[in-house]
PDB file of C-alpha atoms in Angstrom:
ATOM      1  CA  MET A1325       6.200  26.028  -2.886  1.00  0.00           C
ATOM      2  CA  THR A1326       9.033  28.406  -2.385  1.00  0.00           C
ATOM      3  CA  GLY A1327      12.720  28.398  -2.732  1.00  0.00           C
ATOM      4  CA  PHE A1328      15.128  30.169  -5.173  1.00  0.00           C
ATOM      5  CA  ALA A1329      15.223  29.460  -8.865  1.00  0.00           C
ATOM      6  CA  GLN A1330      18.378  28.210 -10.359  1.00  0.00           C
ATOM      7  CA  PRO A1331      19.814  29.684 -13.359  1.00  0.00           C
ATOM      8  CA  GLY A1332      19.087  27.156 -15.981  1.00  0.00           C
ATOM      9  CA  ALA A1333      17.570  24.696 -13.832  1.00  0.00           C
ATOM     10  CA  PRO A1334      14.165  24.257 -15.809  1.00  0.00           C
ATOM     11  CA  GLY A1335      15.551  22.743 -18.376  1.00  0.00           C
ATOM     12  CA  ALA A1336      19.573  21.274 -17.610  1.00  0.00           C
ATOM     13  CA  SER A1337      21.569  21.058 -20.171  1.00  0.00           C
ATOM     14  CA  PRO A1338      21.417  17.949 -22.614  1.00  0.00           C
ATOM     15  CA  SER A1339      24.610  16.987 -21.104  1.00  0.00           C
ATOM     16  CA  ARG A1340      23.254  17.019 -17.416  1.00  0.00           C
ATOM     17  CA  PRO A1341      19.726  16.089 -16.692  1.00  0.00           C
ATOM     18  CA  THR A1342      17.797  18.012 -14.295  1.00  0.00           C
ATOM     19  CA  ARG A1343      18.188  16.534 -10.605  1.00  0.00           C
ATOM     20  CA  VAL A1344      15.597  16.208  -8.345  1.00  0.00           C
ATOM     21  CA  GLY A1345      16.544  15.938  -4.660  1.00  0.00           C
ATOM     22  CA  LEU A1346      14.204  13.694  -2.180  1.00  0.00           C
ATOM     23  CA  ILE A1347      14.142  14.110   1.406  1.00  0.00           C
ATOM     24  CA  VAL A1348      12.532  10.689   2.591  1.00  0.00           C
ATOM     25  CA  PRO A1349      11.422   8.955   6.113  1.00  0.00           C
ATOM     26  CA  SER A1350      14.285   5.933   6.460  1.00  0.00           C
ATOM     27  CA  SER A1351      11.795   3.576   6.147  1.00  0.00           C
ATOM     28  CA  ASN A1352       9.880   4.974   2.960  1.00  0.00           C
ATOM     29  CA  THR A1353      10.047   2.545   0.181  1.00  0.00           C
ATOM     30  CA  THR A1354       7.544   3.960  -1.837  1.00  0.00           C
ATOM     31  CA  MET A1355       8.361   7.494  -2.922  1.00  0.00           C
ATOM     32  CA  GLU A1356      11.794   6.083  -4.296  1.00  0.00           C
ATOM     33  CA  THR A1357       9.760   4.288  -6.829  1.00  0.00           C
ATOM     34  CA  GLU A1358       7.008   6.073  -7.909  1.00  0.00           C
ATOM     35  CA  LEU A1359       8.266   9.218  -8.360  1.00  0.00           C
ATOM     36  CA  PRO A1360      10.842   7.967 -10.746  1.00  0.00           C
ATOM     37  CA  GLU A1361       8.304   6.112 -12.986  1.00  0.00           C
ATOM     38  CA  LEU A1362       6.427   9.085 -13.071  1.00  0.00           C
ATOM     39  CA  PHE A1363       9.089  10.929 -14.604  1.00  0.00           C
ATOM     40  CA  ALA A1364      10.102   8.213 -16.837  1.00  0.00           C
ATOM     41  CA  ARG A1365       6.822   8.648 -17.999  1.00  0.00           C
ATOM     42  CA  GLN A1366       7.298  12.239 -18.435  1.00  0.00           C
ATOM     43  CA  SER A1367      10.861  11.778 -20.132  1.00  0.00           C
ATOM     44  CA  ALA A1368       9.137   9.364 -22.489  1.00  0.00           C
ATOM     45  CA  ALA A1369       6.292  12.255 -23.833  1.00  0.00           C
ATOM     46  CA  THR A1370       8.971  14.983 -23.775  1.00  0.00           C
ATOM     47  CA  GLY A1371      12.538  13.837 -24.040  1.00  0.00           C
ATOM     48  CA  LEU A1372      13.761  15.586 -20.449  1.00  0.00           C
ATOM     49  CA  ARG A1373      16.031  13.783 -18.396  1.00  0.00           C
ATOM     50  CA  TYR A1374      15.830  13.403 -14.595  1.00  0.00           C
ATOM     51  CA  THR A1375      18.218  11.827 -12.006  1.00  0.00           C
ATOM     52  CA  PHE A1376      17.060  11.094  -8.353  1.00  0.00           C
ATOM     53  CA  HIS A1377      19.179  12.168  -5.135  1.00  0.00           C
ATOM     54  CA  SER A1378      17.762  11.161  -1.884  1.00  0.00           C
ATOM     55  CA  GLY A1379      18.381  12.159   1.971  1.00  0.00           C
ATOM     56  CA  ARG A1380      16.799   9.906   4.833  1.00  0.00           C
ATOM     57  CA  ALA A1381      16.037  10.850   8.361  1.00  0.00           C
ATOM     58  CA  ALA A1382      14.669   8.249  10.467  1.00  0.00           C
ATOM     59  CA  LEU A1383      11.571   6.794  11.196  1.00  0.00           C
ATOM     60  CA  LYS A1384      10.358   3.010  11.574  1.00  0.00           C
ATOM     61  CA  ASN A1385       6.735   3.774  12.940  1.00  0.00           C
ATOM     62  CA  VAL A1386       3.825   6.230  12.388  1.00  0.00           C
ATOM     63  CA  THR A1387       3.703   7.806  15.781  1.00  0.00           C
ATOM     64  CA  ARG A1388       3.342  11.130  16.522  1.00  0.00           C
ATOM     65  CA  GLU A1389       6.869  11.072  18.681  1.00  0.00           C
ATOM     66  CA  GLU A1390       8.385   9.309  15.514  1.00  0.00           C
ATOM     67  CA  LEU A1391       7.244  12.276  12.778  1.00  0.00           C
ATOM     68  CA  LEU A1392       8.301  15.332  15.249  1.00  0.00           C
ATOM     69  CA  ALA A1393      11.831  13.469  15.351  1.00  0.00           C
ATOM     70  CA  MET A1394      12.050  13.177  11.895  1.00  0.00           C
ATOM     71  CA  VAL A1395      11.002  16.747  11.353  1.00  0.00           C
ATOM     72  CA  GLY A1396      13.949  17.945  13.385  1.00  0.00           C
ATOM     73  CA  LYS A1397      16.491  16.438  10.861  1.00  0.00           C
ATOM     74  CA  ALA A1398      14.798  18.326   7.582  1.00  0.00           C
ATOM     75  CA  ALA A1399      17.243  20.826   7.248  1.00  0.00           C
ATOM     76  CA  GLU A1400      20.380  18.563   7.603  1.00  0.00           C
ATOM     77  CA  CYS A1401      18.903  16.231   5.022  1.00  0.00           C
ATOM     78  CA  ALA A1402      18.156  19.160   2.516  1.00  0.00           C
ATOM     79  CA  ALA A1403      21.763  20.534   3.561  1.00  0.00           C
ATOM     80  CA  ALA A1404      23.255  16.728   2.442  1.00  0.00           C
ATOM     81  CA  VAL A1405      20.642  16.495  -0.580  1.00  0.00           C
ATOM     82  CA  SER A1406      22.179  20.074  -2.098  1.00  0.00           C
ATOM     83  CA  ASP A1407      25.345  18.951  -2.005  1.00  0.00           C
ATOM     84  CA  ALA A1408      24.213  17.249  -5.403  1.00  0.00           C
ATOM     85  CA  ASP A1409      23.824  20.511  -6.702  1.00  0.00           C
ATOM     86  CA  VAL A1410      19.768  19.615  -7.183  1.00  0.00           C
ATOM     87  CA  ASP A1411      17.687  21.517  -8.982  1.00  0.00           C
ATOM     88  CA  VAL A1412      14.818  20.833  -6.727  1.00  0.00           C
ATOM     89  CA  ILE A1413      13.755  19.501  -3.298  1.00  0.00           C
ATOM     90  CA  ALA A1414      10.704  17.311  -2.525  1.00  0.00           C
ATOM     91  CA  TYR A1415      10.360  17.283   1.116  1.00  0.00           C
ATOM     92  CA  ALA A1416       7.970  13.802   1.146  1.00  0.00           C
ATOM     93  CA  CYS A1417       7.087  13.063   4.668  1.00  0.00           C
ATOM     94  CA  LEU A1418       3.392  14.353   4.243  1.00  0.00           C
ATOM     95  CA  VAL A1419       2.050  13.366   7.681  1.00  0.00           C
ATOM     96  CA  ALA A1420       5.394  14.797   9.558  1.00  0.00           C
ATOM     97  CA  VAL A1421       4.562  18.098   8.323  1.00  0.00           C
ATOM     98  CA  MET A1422       0.596  17.992   8.901  1.00  0.00           C
ATOM     99  CA  ALA A1423       1.741  16.498  12.486  1.00  0.00           C
ATOM    100  CA  GLN A1424       2.901  20.131  13.242  1.00  0.00           C
ATOM    101  CA  GLY A1425      -0.490  21.996  12.366  1.00  0.00           C
ATOM    102  CA  PRO A1426      -2.239  23.437   9.842  1.00  0.00           C
ATOM    103  CA  GLY A1427      -0.341  25.558   6.823  1.00  0.00           C
ATOM    104  CA  GLU A1428       3.418  24.337   8.425  1.00  0.00           C
ATOM    105  CA  HIS A1429       4.182  23.128   5.061  1.00  0.00           C
ATOM    106  CA  ALA A1430       5.231  26.645   4.060  1.00  0.00           C
ATOM    107  CA  GLU A1431       7.610  27.142   7.147  1.00  0.00           C
ATOM    108  CA  SER A1432       8.912  23.477   6.400  1.00  0.00           C
ATOM    109  CA  GLU A1433       9.436  24.367   2.707  1.00  0.00           C
ATOM    110  CA  ARG A1434      11.152  28.171   4.216  1.00  0.00           C
ATOM    111  CA  LEU A1435      13.445  25.990   6.572  1.00  0.00           C
ATOM    112  CA  ILE A1436      14.501  23.812   3.802  1.00  0.00           C
ATOM    113  CA  ALA A1437      15.330  26.133   1.145  1.00  0.00           C
ATOM    114  CA  LYS A1438      17.489  28.180   3.835  1.00  0.00           C
ATOM    115  CA  ALA A1439      19.143  25.097   3.921  1.00  0.00           C
ATOM    116  CA  ALA A1440      20.071  24.843   0.712  1.00  0.00           C
ATOM    117  CA  VAL A1441      20.751  28.435   0.305  1.00  0.00           C
ATOM    118  CA  ASP A1442      22.946  28.078   3.118  1.00  0.00           C
ATOM    119  CA  ASN A1443      25.141  25.250   1.985  1.00  0.00           C
ATOM    120  CA  GLY A1444      25.369  27.020  -1.241  1.00  0.00           C
ATOM    121  CA  HIS A1445      23.359  25.088  -3.308  1.00  0.00           C
ATOM    122  CA  PRO A1446      19.852  27.298  -3.921  1.00  0.00           C
ATOM    123  CA  ALA A1447      17.265  25.178  -5.171  1.00  0.00           C
ATOM    124  CA  GLU A1448      13.160  24.990  -5.600  1.00  0.00           C
ATOM    125  CA  VAL A1449      11.724  23.485  -2.711  1.00  0.00           C
ATOM    126  CA  VAL A1450       7.865  21.678  -2.353  1.00  0.00           C
ATOM    127  CA  SER A1451       6.821  19.340   0.681  1.00  0.00           C
ATOM    128  CA  SER A1452       4.371  16.558  -0.334  1.00  0.00           C
ATOM    129  CA  ALA A1453       1.873  17.964   2.588  1.00  0.00           C
ATOM    130  CA  GLY A1454       1.986  21.390   0.479  1.00  0.00           C
ATOM    131  CA  ALA A1455       1.698  20.129  -2.459  1.00  0.00           C
ATOM    132  CA  LEU A1456      -1.625  17.902  -1.807  1.00  0.00           C
ATOM    133  CA  VAL A1457      -3.452  21.027  -0.630  1.00  0.00           C
ATOM    134  CA  ARG A1458      -2.389  23.416  -2.981  1.00  0.00           C
ATOM    135  CA  THR A1459      -3.027  20.681  -5.992  1.00  0.00           C
ATOM    136  CA  LEU A1460      -6.330  20.441  -4.715  1.00  0.00           C
ATOM    137  CA  SER A1461      -6.715  24.102  -4.202  1.00  0.00           C
ATOM    138  CA  GLY A1462      -5.352  24.535  -7.500  1.00  0.00           C
ATOM    139  CA  ILE A1463      -7.497  22.338  -9.576  1.00  0.00           C
ATOM    140  CA  GLY A1464     -11.172  24.177  -7.793  1.00  0.00           C
ATOM    141  CA  VAL A1465     -11.402  21.219  -5.515  1.00  0.00           C
ATOM    142  CA  GLY A1466     -13.229  21.935  -2.536  1.00  0.00           C
ATOM    143  CA  ARG A1467     -14.645  18.564  -1.098  1.00  0.00           C
ATOM    144  CA  VAL A1468     -12.275  15.160  -1.202  1.00  0.00           C
ATOM    145  CA  ALA A1469     -13.288  11.839   0.066  1.00  0.00           C
ATOM    146  CA  MET A1470      -9.926  10.421   0.978  1.00  0.00           C
ATOM    147  CA  ILE A1471      -8.000   6.742   1.708  1.00  0.00           C
ATOM    148  CA  THR A1472      -4.729   6.718   4.333  1.00  0.00           C
ATOM    149  CA  PRO A1473      -3.099   3.862   5.332  1.00  0.00           C
ATOM    150  CA  TYR A1474      -2.802   5.136   8.932  1.00  0.00           C
ATOM    151  CA  VAL A1475      -4.797   4.586  12.524  1.00  0.00           C
ATOM    152  CA  LYS A1476      -7.551   6.743  12.788  1.00  0.00           C
ATOM    153  CA  PRO A1477      -6.355   9.652  14.922  1.00  0.00           C
ATOM    154  CA  LEU A1478      -4.056   9.868  12.326  1.00  0.00           C
ATOM    155  CA  THR A1479      -6.181  10.230   9.571  1.00  0.00           C
ATOM    156  CA  ARG A1480      -7.825  12.738  11.535  1.00  0.00           C
ATOM    157  CA  MET A1481      -5.038  14.747  12.222  1.00  0.00           C
ATOM    158  CA  VAL A1482      -4.461  15.002   8.328  1.00  0.00           C
ATOM    159  CA  ALA A1483      -8.069  15.949   7.405  1.00  0.00           C
ATOM    160  CA  ASP A1484      -8.174  18.558  10.022  1.00  0.00           C
ATOM    161  CA  TYR A1485      -5.171  19.577   8.274  1.00  0.00           C
ATOM    162  CA  ILE A1486      -6.789  19.926   4.791  1.00  0.00           C
ATOM    163  CA  GLU A1487      -9.701  21.338   5.837  1.00  0.00           C
ATOM    164  CA  GLY A1488      -7.273  23.823   7.810  1.00  0.00           C
ATOM    165  CA  SER A1489      -6.916  24.944   4.050  1.00  0.00           C
ATOM    166  CA  GLY A1490     -10.535  25.609   2.993  1.00  0.00           C
ATOM    167  CA  ILE A1491     -11.238  21.720   1.765  1.00  0.00           C
ATOM    168  CA  GLU A1492     -13.809  20.282   3.197  1.00  0.00           C
ATOM    169  CA  VAL A1493     -13.210  16.061   4.137  1.00  0.00           C
ATOM    170  CA  LEU A1494     -16.523  14.545   3.786  1.00  0.00           C
ATOM    171  CA  ASP A1495     -15.162  10.927   4.414  1.00  0.00           C
ATOM    172  CA  ALA A1496     -11.833   9.071   5.381  1.00  0.00           C
ATOM    173  CA  THR A1497     -10.752   5.633   5.354  1.00  0.00           C
ATOM    174  CA  SER A1498      -8.192   4.339   8.004  1.00  0.00           C
ATOM    175  CA  LEU A1499      -6.124   1.178   6.856  1.00  0.00           C
ATOM    176  CA  GLU A1500      -5.163   1.325  10.696  1.00  0.00           C
ATOM    177  CA  VAL A1501      -1.313   0.430  10.187  1.00  0.00           C
ATOM    178  CA  ASP A1502       1.521   2.189  12.068  1.00  0.00           C
ATOM    179  CA  ASP A1503       4.694   0.105  10.796  1.00  0.00           C
ATOM    180  CA  ASN A1504       5.919   2.199   8.202  1.00  0.00           C
ATOM    181  CA  LEU A1505       7.366  -0.592   5.924  1.00  0.00           C
ATOM    182  CA  ALA A1506       4.472  -2.197   6.368  1.00  0.00           C
ATOM    183  CA  VAL A1507       3.085   0.687   4.966  1.00  0.00           C
ATOM    184  CA  GLY A1508       4.932   0.120   1.819  1.00  0.00           C
ATOM    185  CA  CYS A1509       4.013  -3.552   1.482  1.00  0.00           C
ATOM    186  CA  LEU A1510       0.301  -2.227   0.918  1.00  0.00           C
ATOM    187  CA  ASP A1511      -1.050  -3.366  -2.124  1.00  0.00           C
ATOM    188  CA  PRO A1512      -2.248  -0.911  -4.599  1.00  0.00           C
ATOM    189  CA  CYS A1513      -4.309  -3.132  -6.505  1.00  0.00           C
ATOM    190  CA  ALA A1514      -6.950  -3.305  -3.510  1.00  0.00           C
ATOM    191  CA  LEU A1515      -7.411   0.381  -3.448  1.00  0.00           C
ATOM    192  CA  PRO A1516      -9.873   0.296  -6.455  1.00  0.00           C
ATOM    193  CA  GLY A1517     -12.370  -1.917  -4.262  1.00  0.00           C
ATOM    194  CA  ILE A1518     -11.694   0.587  -0.919  1.00  0.00           C
ATOM    195  CA  ALA A1519     -12.625   3.460  -2.854  1.00  0.00           C
ATOM    196  CA  ARG A1520     -16.065   2.161  -4.230  1.00  0.00           C
ATOM    197  CA  ASN A1521     -17.194   2.363  -0.477  1.00  0.00           C
ATOM    198  CA  LEU A1522     -15.995   5.684   0.049  1.00  0.00           C
ATOM    199  CA  GLU A1523     -18.916   7.897   0.686  1.00  0.00           C
ATOM    200  CA  LEU A1524     -18.911  10.177  -2.733  1.00  0.00           C
ATOM    201  CA  ASP A1525     -21.713  12.284  -2.545  1.00  0.00           C
ATOM    202  CA  GLY A1526     -20.836  15.872  -3.323  1.00  0.00           C
ATOM    203  CA  ALA A1527     -17.155  14.988  -3.510  1.00  0.00           C
ATOM    204  CA  GLU A1528     -14.968  16.596  -6.415  1.00  0.00           C
ATOM    205  CA  ALA A1529     -11.762  14.565  -6.001  1.00  0.00           C
ATOM    206  CA  ILE A1530     -10.684  11.363  -4.464  1.00  0.00           C
ATOM    207  CA  VAL A1531      -7.620  11.131  -2.547  1.00  0.00           C
ATOM    208  CA  LEU A1532      -6.290   7.742  -2.881  1.00  0.00           C
ATOM    209  CA  SER A1533      -3.219   7.741  -1.034  1.00  0.00           C
ATOM    210  CA  ALA A1534      -2.676  10.628   1.274  1.00  0.00           C
ATOM    211  CA  CYS A1535       0.999   9.355   2.358  1.00  0.00           C
ATOM    212  CA  VAL A1536       3.849   9.292   0.586  1.00  0.00           C
ATOM    213  CA  GLN A1537       4.615   5.879   1.450  1.00  0.00           C
ATOM    214  CA  MET A1538       1.435   3.849   0.651  1.00  0.00           C
ATOM    215  CA  PRO A1539       1.658   2.795  -3.055  1.00  0.00           C
ATOM    216  CA  SER A1540      -1.268   3.811  -5.442  1.00  0.00           C
ATOM    217  CA  LEU A1541       0.352   4.540  -9.066  1.00  0.00           C
ATOM    218  CA  ALA A1542      -0.718   1.256 -10.131  1.00  0.00           C
ATOM    219  CA  ALA A1543      -4.618   2.378  -9.536  1.00  0.00           C
ATOM    220  CA  VAL A1544      -4.720   6.104  -9.943  1.00  0.00           C
ATOM    221  CA  GLN A1545      -6.253   5.969 -13.706  1.00  0.00           C
ATOM    222  CA  ALA A1546      -8.226   2.601 -12.972  1.00  0.00           C
ATOM    223  CA  VAL A1547     -10.342   4.788  -9.921  1.00  0.00           C
ATOM    224  CA  GLU A1548     -10.705   8.064 -11.968  1.00  0.00           C
ATOM    225  CA  ASP A1549     -11.772   5.868 -15.047  1.00  0.00           C
ATOM    226  CA  GLU A1550     -14.416   3.961 -12.938  1.00  0.00           C
ATOM    227  CA  LEU A1551     -15.609   6.405 -10.422  1.00  0.00           C
ATOM    228  CA  GLY A1552     -15.243   9.593 -12.949  1.00  0.00           C
ATOM    229  CA  LEU A1553     -13.543  11.917 -10.371  1.00  0.00           C
ATOM    230  CA  PRO A1554     -10.135  13.251 -10.270  1.00  0.00           C
ATOM    231  CA  VAL A1555      -7.746  11.363  -8.675  1.00  0.00           C
ATOM    232  CA  VAL A1556      -4.965  12.908  -6.524  1.00  0.00           C
ATOM    233  CA  THR A1557      -2.188  11.063  -4.176  1.00  0.00           C
ATOM    234  CA  ALA A1558       1.022  12.341  -2.198  1.00  0.00           C
ATOM    235  CA  ALA A1559       2.603  10.644  -5.603  1.00  0.00           C
ATOM    236  CA  THR A1560       0.795  12.899  -7.807  1.00  0.00           C
ATOM    237  CA  ALA A1561       0.470  15.749  -6.319  1.00  0.00           C
ATOM    238  CA  THR A1562       4.334  16.368  -5.388  1.00  0.00           C
ATOM    239  CA  THR A1563       5.505  15.137  -9.148  1.00  0.00           C
ATOM    240  CA  TYR A1564       2.837  17.903 -10.201  1.00  0.00           C
ATOM    241  CA  GLU A1565       4.721  21.058  -8.126  1.00  0.00           C
ATOM    242  CA  VAL A1566       7.971  19.280  -8.855  1.00  0.00           C
ATOM    243  CA  LEU A1567       7.158  19.807 -12.563  1.00  0.00           C
ATOM    244  CA  ARG A1568       5.524  23.092 -11.830  1.00  0.00           C
ATOM    245  CA  ALA A1569       8.579  24.517  -9.671  1.00  0.00           C
ATOM    246  CA  LEU A1570      11.043  23.190 -12.722  1.00  0.00           C
ATOM    247  CA  GLY A1571       9.258  24.864 -15.608  1.00  0.00           C
ATOM    248  CA  HIS A1572       8.114  21.784 -16.851  1.00  0.00           C
ATOM    249  CA  THR A1573       4.929  20.872 -18.414  1.00  0.00           C
ATOM    250  CA  PRO A1574       2.974  17.839 -17.499  1.00  0.00           C
ATOM    251  CA  ALA A1575       3.133  14.862 -20.123  1.00  0.00           C
ATOM    252  CA  ILE A1576       2.687  11.821 -18.091  1.00  0.00           C
ATOM    253  CA  SER A1577       0.088   9.002 -19.117  1.00  0.00           C
ATOM    254  CA  GLY A1578      -1.883   6.526 -16.890  1.00  0.00           C
ATOM    255  CA  ALA A1579      -1.759   8.849 -13.589  1.00  0.00           C
ATOM    256  CA  GLY A1580      -5.003  10.548 -13.910  1.00  0.00           C
ATOM    257  CA  ARG A1581      -5.953  14.002 -15.568  1.00  0.00           C
ATOM    258  CA  LEU A1582      -3.816  15.960 -13.370  1.00  0.00           C
ATOM    259  CA  LEU A1583      -0.460  14.624 -14.555  1.00  0.00           C
ATOM    260  CA  ALA A1584      -1.917  14.128 -18.136  1.00  0.00           C
ATOM    261  CA  GLY A1585      -0.897  17.393 -19.669  1.00  0.00           C
TER     262      GLY A1585
END
C-alpha cells in the first residue's frame, strides 16, 4: 500500500463523502457491485459515506497478452480517476499485476500514485494483488488453499506470486474460465461446495476468490462458518486495505471476520 495522504481524506466533511477510485478491466462486472455493497454495510454501521468513481482498461479474455496490455493503461486510468479528486485509488485487477512476477504490486502502486500526483490530485493507492498478499501476511497466515476461475497455467502463476510473498499454497482449484464476462456470471452459491473439496489439512485460511471478477461475497460468511477458517477474497482484501488507507475501522457484517472489525 502506498500513496500520498490527502488532508481530510480519512473523513470527508459531512457535505462530502469519501471518494473511492477504482481501476478495473473493461469487462469487469463484479468489483463495482461487491465493493459498493461492502461499503454500504460499512456506512450502515458507522454513518460514513462513500462514493465510487471508475476508470476502465481494455480486457476481454484473461490471457497473458491482454493482461500485460491492460497494465500499460494503468497510469492513464489513474490520472483520469484522480480527476474526481478521489481519496484513495484501488487498482482492481489482481492477475494483471501478478502476471508481471512476484512483488510487482509495489511498483504498480508506485506508478499509479505518481500518476495521480502528477495530475495534481494525490491519493492513497492500493492494488488487489498487494492487498491479498499483505492481508494474508498481516493476519498471520502462512498456508492457504484457494479457488480461482482461471485456466491452470494462470492459477499456477497466481500461486507462485502468493508463494513469492512467503505464503504457501497447499491446494488450488481452477475453474478453467478464460472469458472475463463469463467469469462475472459464475454462481457464488457454488463456492461452498467447491471449497469443501479443497485440501485443507494444514491450511490457515481459504482464498475463496483469487480474482476480482469472480463473484464470491454471497458465500464468504457461509464458507467461513462451515469450514472454520478465515475466508479472504480479492474483494474483501481490497476493501480492508482501502479502509486502512482511509484510517477507517472495518465494521462490515456478513463478509467474514477480516472485515467484522
